[in-house]
PDB file of C-alpha atoms and ligand atoms in Angstrom:
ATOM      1  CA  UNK A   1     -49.295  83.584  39.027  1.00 59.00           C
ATOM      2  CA  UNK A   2     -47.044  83.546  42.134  1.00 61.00           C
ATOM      3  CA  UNK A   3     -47.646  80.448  42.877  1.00 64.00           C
ATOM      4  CA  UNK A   4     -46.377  79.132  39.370  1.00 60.00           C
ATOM      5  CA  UNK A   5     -43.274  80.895  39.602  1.00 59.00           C
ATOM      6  CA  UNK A   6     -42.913  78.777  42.724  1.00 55.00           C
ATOM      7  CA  UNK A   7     -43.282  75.742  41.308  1.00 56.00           C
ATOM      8  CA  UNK A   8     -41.200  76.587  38.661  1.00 59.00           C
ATOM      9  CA  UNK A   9     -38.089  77.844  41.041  1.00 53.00           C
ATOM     10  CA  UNK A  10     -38.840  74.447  42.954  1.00 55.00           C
ATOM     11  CA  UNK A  11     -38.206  72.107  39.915  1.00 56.00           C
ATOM     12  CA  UNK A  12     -35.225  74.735  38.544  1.00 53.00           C
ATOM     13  CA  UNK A  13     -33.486  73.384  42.136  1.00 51.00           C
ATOM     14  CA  UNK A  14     -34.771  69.437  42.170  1.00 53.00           C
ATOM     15  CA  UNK A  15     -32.894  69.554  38.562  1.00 50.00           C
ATOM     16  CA  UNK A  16     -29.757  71.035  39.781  1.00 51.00           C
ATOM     17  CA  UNK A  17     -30.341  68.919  42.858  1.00 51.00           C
ATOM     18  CA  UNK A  18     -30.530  65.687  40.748  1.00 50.00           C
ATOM     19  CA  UNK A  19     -27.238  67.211  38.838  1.00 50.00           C
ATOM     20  CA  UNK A  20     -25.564  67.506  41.211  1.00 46.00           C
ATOM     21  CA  UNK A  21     -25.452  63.753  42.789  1.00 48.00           C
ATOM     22  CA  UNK A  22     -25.654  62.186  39.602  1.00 61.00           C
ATOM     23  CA  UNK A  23     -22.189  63.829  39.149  1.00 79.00           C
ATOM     24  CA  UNK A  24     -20.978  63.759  42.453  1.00 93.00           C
ATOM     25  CA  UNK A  25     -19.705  66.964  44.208  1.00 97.00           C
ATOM     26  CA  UNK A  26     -15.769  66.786  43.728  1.00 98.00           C
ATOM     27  CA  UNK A  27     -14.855  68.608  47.233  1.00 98.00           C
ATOM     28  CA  UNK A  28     -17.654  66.098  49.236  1.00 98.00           C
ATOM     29  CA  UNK A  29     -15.273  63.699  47.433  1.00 98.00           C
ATOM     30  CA  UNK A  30     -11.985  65.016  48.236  1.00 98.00           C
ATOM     31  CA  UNK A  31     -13.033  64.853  52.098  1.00 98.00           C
ATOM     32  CA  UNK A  32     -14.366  61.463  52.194  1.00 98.00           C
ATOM     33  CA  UNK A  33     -11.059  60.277  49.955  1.00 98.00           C
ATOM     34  CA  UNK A  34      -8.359  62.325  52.434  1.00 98.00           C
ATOM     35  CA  UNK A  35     -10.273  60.740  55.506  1.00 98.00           C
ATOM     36  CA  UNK A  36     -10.999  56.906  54.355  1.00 98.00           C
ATOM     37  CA  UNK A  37      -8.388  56.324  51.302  1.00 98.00           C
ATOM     38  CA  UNK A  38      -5.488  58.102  52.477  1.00 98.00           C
ATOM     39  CA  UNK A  39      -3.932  56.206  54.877  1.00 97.00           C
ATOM     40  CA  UNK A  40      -2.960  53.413  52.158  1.00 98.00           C
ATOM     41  CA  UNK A  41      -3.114  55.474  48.961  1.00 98.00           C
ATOM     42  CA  UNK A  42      -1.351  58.170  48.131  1.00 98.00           C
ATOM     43  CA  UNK A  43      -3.483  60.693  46.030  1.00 98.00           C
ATOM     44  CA  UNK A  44      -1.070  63.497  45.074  1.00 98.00           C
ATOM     45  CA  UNK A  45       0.890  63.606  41.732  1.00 98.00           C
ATOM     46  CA  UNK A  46       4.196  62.528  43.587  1.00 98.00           C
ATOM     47  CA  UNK A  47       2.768  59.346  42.724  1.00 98.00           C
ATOM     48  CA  UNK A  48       4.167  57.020  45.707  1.00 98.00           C
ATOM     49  CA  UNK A  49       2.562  53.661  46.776  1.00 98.00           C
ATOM     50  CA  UNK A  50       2.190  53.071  49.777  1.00 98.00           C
ATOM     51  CA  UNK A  51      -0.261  50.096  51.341  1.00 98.00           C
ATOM     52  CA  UNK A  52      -2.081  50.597  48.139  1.00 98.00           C
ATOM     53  CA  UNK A  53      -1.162  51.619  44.704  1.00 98.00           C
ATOM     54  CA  UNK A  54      -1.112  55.231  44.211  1.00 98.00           C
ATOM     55  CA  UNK A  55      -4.517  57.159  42.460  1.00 98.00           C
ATOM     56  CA  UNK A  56      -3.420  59.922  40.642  1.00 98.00           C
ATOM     57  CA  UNK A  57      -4.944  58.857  37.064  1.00 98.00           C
ATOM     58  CA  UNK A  58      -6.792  55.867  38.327  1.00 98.00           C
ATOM     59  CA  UNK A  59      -9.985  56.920  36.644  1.00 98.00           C
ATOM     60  CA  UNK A  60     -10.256  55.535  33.483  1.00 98.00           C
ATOM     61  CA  UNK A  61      -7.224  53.625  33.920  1.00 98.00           C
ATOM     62  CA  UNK A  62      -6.477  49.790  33.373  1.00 98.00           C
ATOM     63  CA  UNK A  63      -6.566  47.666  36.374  1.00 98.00           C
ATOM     64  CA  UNK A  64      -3.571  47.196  37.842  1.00 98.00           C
ATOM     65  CA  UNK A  65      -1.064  48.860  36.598  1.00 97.00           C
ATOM     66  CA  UNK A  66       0.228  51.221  38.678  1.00 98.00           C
ATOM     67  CA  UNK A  67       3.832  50.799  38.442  1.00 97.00           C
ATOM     68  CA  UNK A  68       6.029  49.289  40.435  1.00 97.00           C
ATOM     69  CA  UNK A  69       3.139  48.231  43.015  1.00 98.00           C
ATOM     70  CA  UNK A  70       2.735  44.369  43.708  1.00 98.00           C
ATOM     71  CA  UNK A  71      -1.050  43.606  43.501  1.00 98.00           C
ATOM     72  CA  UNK A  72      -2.567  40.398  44.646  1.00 98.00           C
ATOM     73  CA  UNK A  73      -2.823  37.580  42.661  1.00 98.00           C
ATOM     74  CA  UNK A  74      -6.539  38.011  42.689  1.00 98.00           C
ATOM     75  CA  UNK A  75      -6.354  41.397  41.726  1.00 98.00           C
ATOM     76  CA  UNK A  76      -4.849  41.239  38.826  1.00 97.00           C
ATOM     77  CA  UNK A  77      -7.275  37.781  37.732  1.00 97.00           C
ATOM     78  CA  UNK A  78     -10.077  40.601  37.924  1.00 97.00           C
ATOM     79  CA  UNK A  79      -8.384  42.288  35.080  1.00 94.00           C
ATOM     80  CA  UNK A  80      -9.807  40.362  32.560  1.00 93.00           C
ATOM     81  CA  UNK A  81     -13.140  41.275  33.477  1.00 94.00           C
ATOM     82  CA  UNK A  82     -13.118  44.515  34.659  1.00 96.00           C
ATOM     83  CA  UNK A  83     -10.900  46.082  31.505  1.00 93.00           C
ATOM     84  CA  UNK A  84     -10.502  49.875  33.197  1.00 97.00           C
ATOM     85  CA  UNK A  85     -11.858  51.806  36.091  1.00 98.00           C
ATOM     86  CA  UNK A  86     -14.466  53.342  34.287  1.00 98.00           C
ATOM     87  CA  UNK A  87     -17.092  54.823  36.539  1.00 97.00           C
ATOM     88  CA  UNK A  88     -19.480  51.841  37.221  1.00 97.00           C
ATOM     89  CA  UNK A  89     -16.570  49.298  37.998  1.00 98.00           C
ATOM     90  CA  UNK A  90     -15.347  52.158  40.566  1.00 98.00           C
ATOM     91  CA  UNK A  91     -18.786  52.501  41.964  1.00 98.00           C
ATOM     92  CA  UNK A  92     -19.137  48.967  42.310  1.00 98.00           C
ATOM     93  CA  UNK A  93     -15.550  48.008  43.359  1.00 98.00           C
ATOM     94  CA  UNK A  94     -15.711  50.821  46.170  1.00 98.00           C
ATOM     95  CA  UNK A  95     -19.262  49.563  47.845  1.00 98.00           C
ATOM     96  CA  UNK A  96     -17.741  46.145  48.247  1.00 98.00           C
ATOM     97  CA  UNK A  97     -14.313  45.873  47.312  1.00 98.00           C
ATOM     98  CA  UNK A  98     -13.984  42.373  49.065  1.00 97.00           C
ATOM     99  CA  UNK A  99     -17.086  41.158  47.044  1.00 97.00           C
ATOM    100  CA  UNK A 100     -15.864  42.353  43.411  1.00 97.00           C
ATOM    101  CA  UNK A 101     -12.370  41.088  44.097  1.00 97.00           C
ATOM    102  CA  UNK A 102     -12.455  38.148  46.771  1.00 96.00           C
ATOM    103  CA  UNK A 103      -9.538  38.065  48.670  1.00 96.00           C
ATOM    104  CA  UNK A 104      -7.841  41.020  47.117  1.00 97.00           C
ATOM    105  CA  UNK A 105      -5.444  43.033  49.389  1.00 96.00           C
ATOM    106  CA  UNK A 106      -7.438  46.007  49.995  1.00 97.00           C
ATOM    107  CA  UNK A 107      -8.427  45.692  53.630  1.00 96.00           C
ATOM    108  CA  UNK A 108     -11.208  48.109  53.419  1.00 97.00           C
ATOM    109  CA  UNK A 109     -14.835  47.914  53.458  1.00 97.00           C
ATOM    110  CA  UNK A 110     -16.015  49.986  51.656  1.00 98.00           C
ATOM    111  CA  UNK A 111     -18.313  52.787  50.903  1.00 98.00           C
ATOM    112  CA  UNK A 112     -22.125  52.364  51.553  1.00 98.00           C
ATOM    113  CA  UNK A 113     -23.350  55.616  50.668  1.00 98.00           C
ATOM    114  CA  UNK A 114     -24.270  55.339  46.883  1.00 98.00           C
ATOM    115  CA  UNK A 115     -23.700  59.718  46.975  1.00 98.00           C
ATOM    116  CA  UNK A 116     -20.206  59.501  48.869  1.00 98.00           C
ATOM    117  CA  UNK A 117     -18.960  56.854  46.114  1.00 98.00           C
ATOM    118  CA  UNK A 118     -20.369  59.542  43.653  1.00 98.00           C
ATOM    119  CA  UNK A 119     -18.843  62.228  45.264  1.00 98.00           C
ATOM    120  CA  UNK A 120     -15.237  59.919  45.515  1.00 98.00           C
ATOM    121  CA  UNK A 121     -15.446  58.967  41.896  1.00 98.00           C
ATOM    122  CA  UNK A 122     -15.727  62.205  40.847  1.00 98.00           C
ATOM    123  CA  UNK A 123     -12.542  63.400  43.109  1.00 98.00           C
ATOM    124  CA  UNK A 124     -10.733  60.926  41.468  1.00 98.00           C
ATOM    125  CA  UNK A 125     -11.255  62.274  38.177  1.00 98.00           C
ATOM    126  CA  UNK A 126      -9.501  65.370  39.155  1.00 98.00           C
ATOM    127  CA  UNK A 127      -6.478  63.245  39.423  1.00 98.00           C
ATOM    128  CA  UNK A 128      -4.247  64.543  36.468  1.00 96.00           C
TER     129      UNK A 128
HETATM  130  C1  LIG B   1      -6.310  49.590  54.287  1.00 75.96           C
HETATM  131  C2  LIG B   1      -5.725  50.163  53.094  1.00 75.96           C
HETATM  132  C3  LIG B   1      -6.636  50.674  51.993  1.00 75.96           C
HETATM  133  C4  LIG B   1      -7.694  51.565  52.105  1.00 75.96           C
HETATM  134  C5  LIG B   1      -8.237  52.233  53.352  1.00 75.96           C
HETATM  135  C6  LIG B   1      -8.162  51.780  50.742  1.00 75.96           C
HETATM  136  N1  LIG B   1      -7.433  51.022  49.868  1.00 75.96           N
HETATM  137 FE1  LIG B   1      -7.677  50.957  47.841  1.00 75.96          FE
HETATM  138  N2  LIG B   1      -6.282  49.475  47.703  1.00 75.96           N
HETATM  139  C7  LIG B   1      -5.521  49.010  48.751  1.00 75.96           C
HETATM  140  C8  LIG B   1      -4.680  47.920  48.283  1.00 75.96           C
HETATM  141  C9  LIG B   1      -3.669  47.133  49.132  1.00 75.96           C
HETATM  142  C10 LIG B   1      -4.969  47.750  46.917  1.00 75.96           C
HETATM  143  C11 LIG B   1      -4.406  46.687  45.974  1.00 75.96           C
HETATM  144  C12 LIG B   1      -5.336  45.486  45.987  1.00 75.96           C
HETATM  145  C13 LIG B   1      -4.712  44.164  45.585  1.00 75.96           C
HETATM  146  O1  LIG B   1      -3.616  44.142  45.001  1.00 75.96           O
HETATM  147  O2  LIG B   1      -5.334  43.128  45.875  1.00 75.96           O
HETATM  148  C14 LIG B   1      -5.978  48.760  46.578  1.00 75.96           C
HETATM  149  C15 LIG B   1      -6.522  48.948  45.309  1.00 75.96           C
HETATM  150  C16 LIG B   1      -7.339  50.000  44.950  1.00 75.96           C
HETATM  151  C17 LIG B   1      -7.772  50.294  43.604  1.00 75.96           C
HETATM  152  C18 LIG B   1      -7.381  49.526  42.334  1.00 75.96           C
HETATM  153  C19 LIG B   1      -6.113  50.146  41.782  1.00 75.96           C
HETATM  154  C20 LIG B   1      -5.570  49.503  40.513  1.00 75.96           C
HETATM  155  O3  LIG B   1      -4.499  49.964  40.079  1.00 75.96           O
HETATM  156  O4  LIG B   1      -6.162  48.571  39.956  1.00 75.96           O
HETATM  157  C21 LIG B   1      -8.558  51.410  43.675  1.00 75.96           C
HETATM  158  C22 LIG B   1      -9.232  52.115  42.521  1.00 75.96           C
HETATM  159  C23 LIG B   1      -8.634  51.790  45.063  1.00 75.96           C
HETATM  160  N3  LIG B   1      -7.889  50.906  45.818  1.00 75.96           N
HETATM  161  C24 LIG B   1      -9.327  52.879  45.532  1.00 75.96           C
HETATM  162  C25 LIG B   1      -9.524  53.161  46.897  1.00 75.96           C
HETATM  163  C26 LIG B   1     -10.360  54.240  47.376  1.00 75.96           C
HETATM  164  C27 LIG B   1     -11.052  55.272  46.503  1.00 75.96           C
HETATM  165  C28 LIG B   1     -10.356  54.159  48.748  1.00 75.96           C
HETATM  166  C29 LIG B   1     -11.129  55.005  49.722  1.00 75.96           C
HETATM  167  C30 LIG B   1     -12.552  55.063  49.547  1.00 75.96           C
HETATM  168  C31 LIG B   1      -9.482  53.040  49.102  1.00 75.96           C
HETATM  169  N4  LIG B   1      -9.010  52.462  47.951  1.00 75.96           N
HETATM  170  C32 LIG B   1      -9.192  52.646  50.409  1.00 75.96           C
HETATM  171  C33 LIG B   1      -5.549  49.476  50.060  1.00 75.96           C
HETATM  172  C34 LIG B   1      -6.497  50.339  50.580  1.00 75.96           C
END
């Protein structure tokens, strides 16, 4: 009998477990965003660009059209594939930002870690 119940409070946590990094953890997110996005993109609703367009709203949002921010040429080309920043074009744009969009203007490398880009995604979604 006590050795069900285990079992049973070990899959009750691999669920949440699973939950949890399917849907990202937003303050994970906010950390990895305020230490590696930052610098070039301003994330508060002030709303100011800066290197990079600002974020507040991003998610969900078309591709560039933050206003008043001057996007690459390239950039904005990618618009008419990737039609809003939906979660999987995020995910995918922020592993390899350089391989999604060749020579956009971002100068970053991206995120490797499939759970940090989770964990980003989902900060940005608290963006509004
Ligand atoms: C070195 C500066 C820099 C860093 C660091 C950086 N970005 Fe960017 N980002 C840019 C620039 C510049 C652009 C515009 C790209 C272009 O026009 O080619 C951009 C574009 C974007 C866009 C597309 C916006 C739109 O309106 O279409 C998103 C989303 C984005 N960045 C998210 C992030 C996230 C999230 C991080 C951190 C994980 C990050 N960026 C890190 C400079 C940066």
């Amino acid at each position: 009998m006590k050795k069900i119940a285990l079992i049973a409070v070990a899959a009750a946590f691999a669920i949440v477990g699973s939950q949890a990094q399917a849907a990202g953890d937003v303050a994970a997110g906010q950390k990895s965003a305020t230490q590696k996005c930052a610098t070039c993109h301003d994330m508060t609703s002030k709303k100011q660009n800066k290197v990079g367009p600002y974020l507040w709203g991003i998610s969900g949002a078309a591709l560039g059209k933050v206003e008043g921010f001057k996007y690459s040429e390239n950039h904005l080309k990618a618009g008419g594939e990737i039609k809003a920043w939906d979660d999987a074009n995020l995910d995918k744009y922020l592993e390899a930002p350089a391989k999604v969009i060749p020579n956009n203007k971002m100068a970053f490398a991206g995120l490797k870690d499939a759970a940090e880009r989770a964990n980003v995604i989902e900060f940005l979604k608290t963006l509004k």
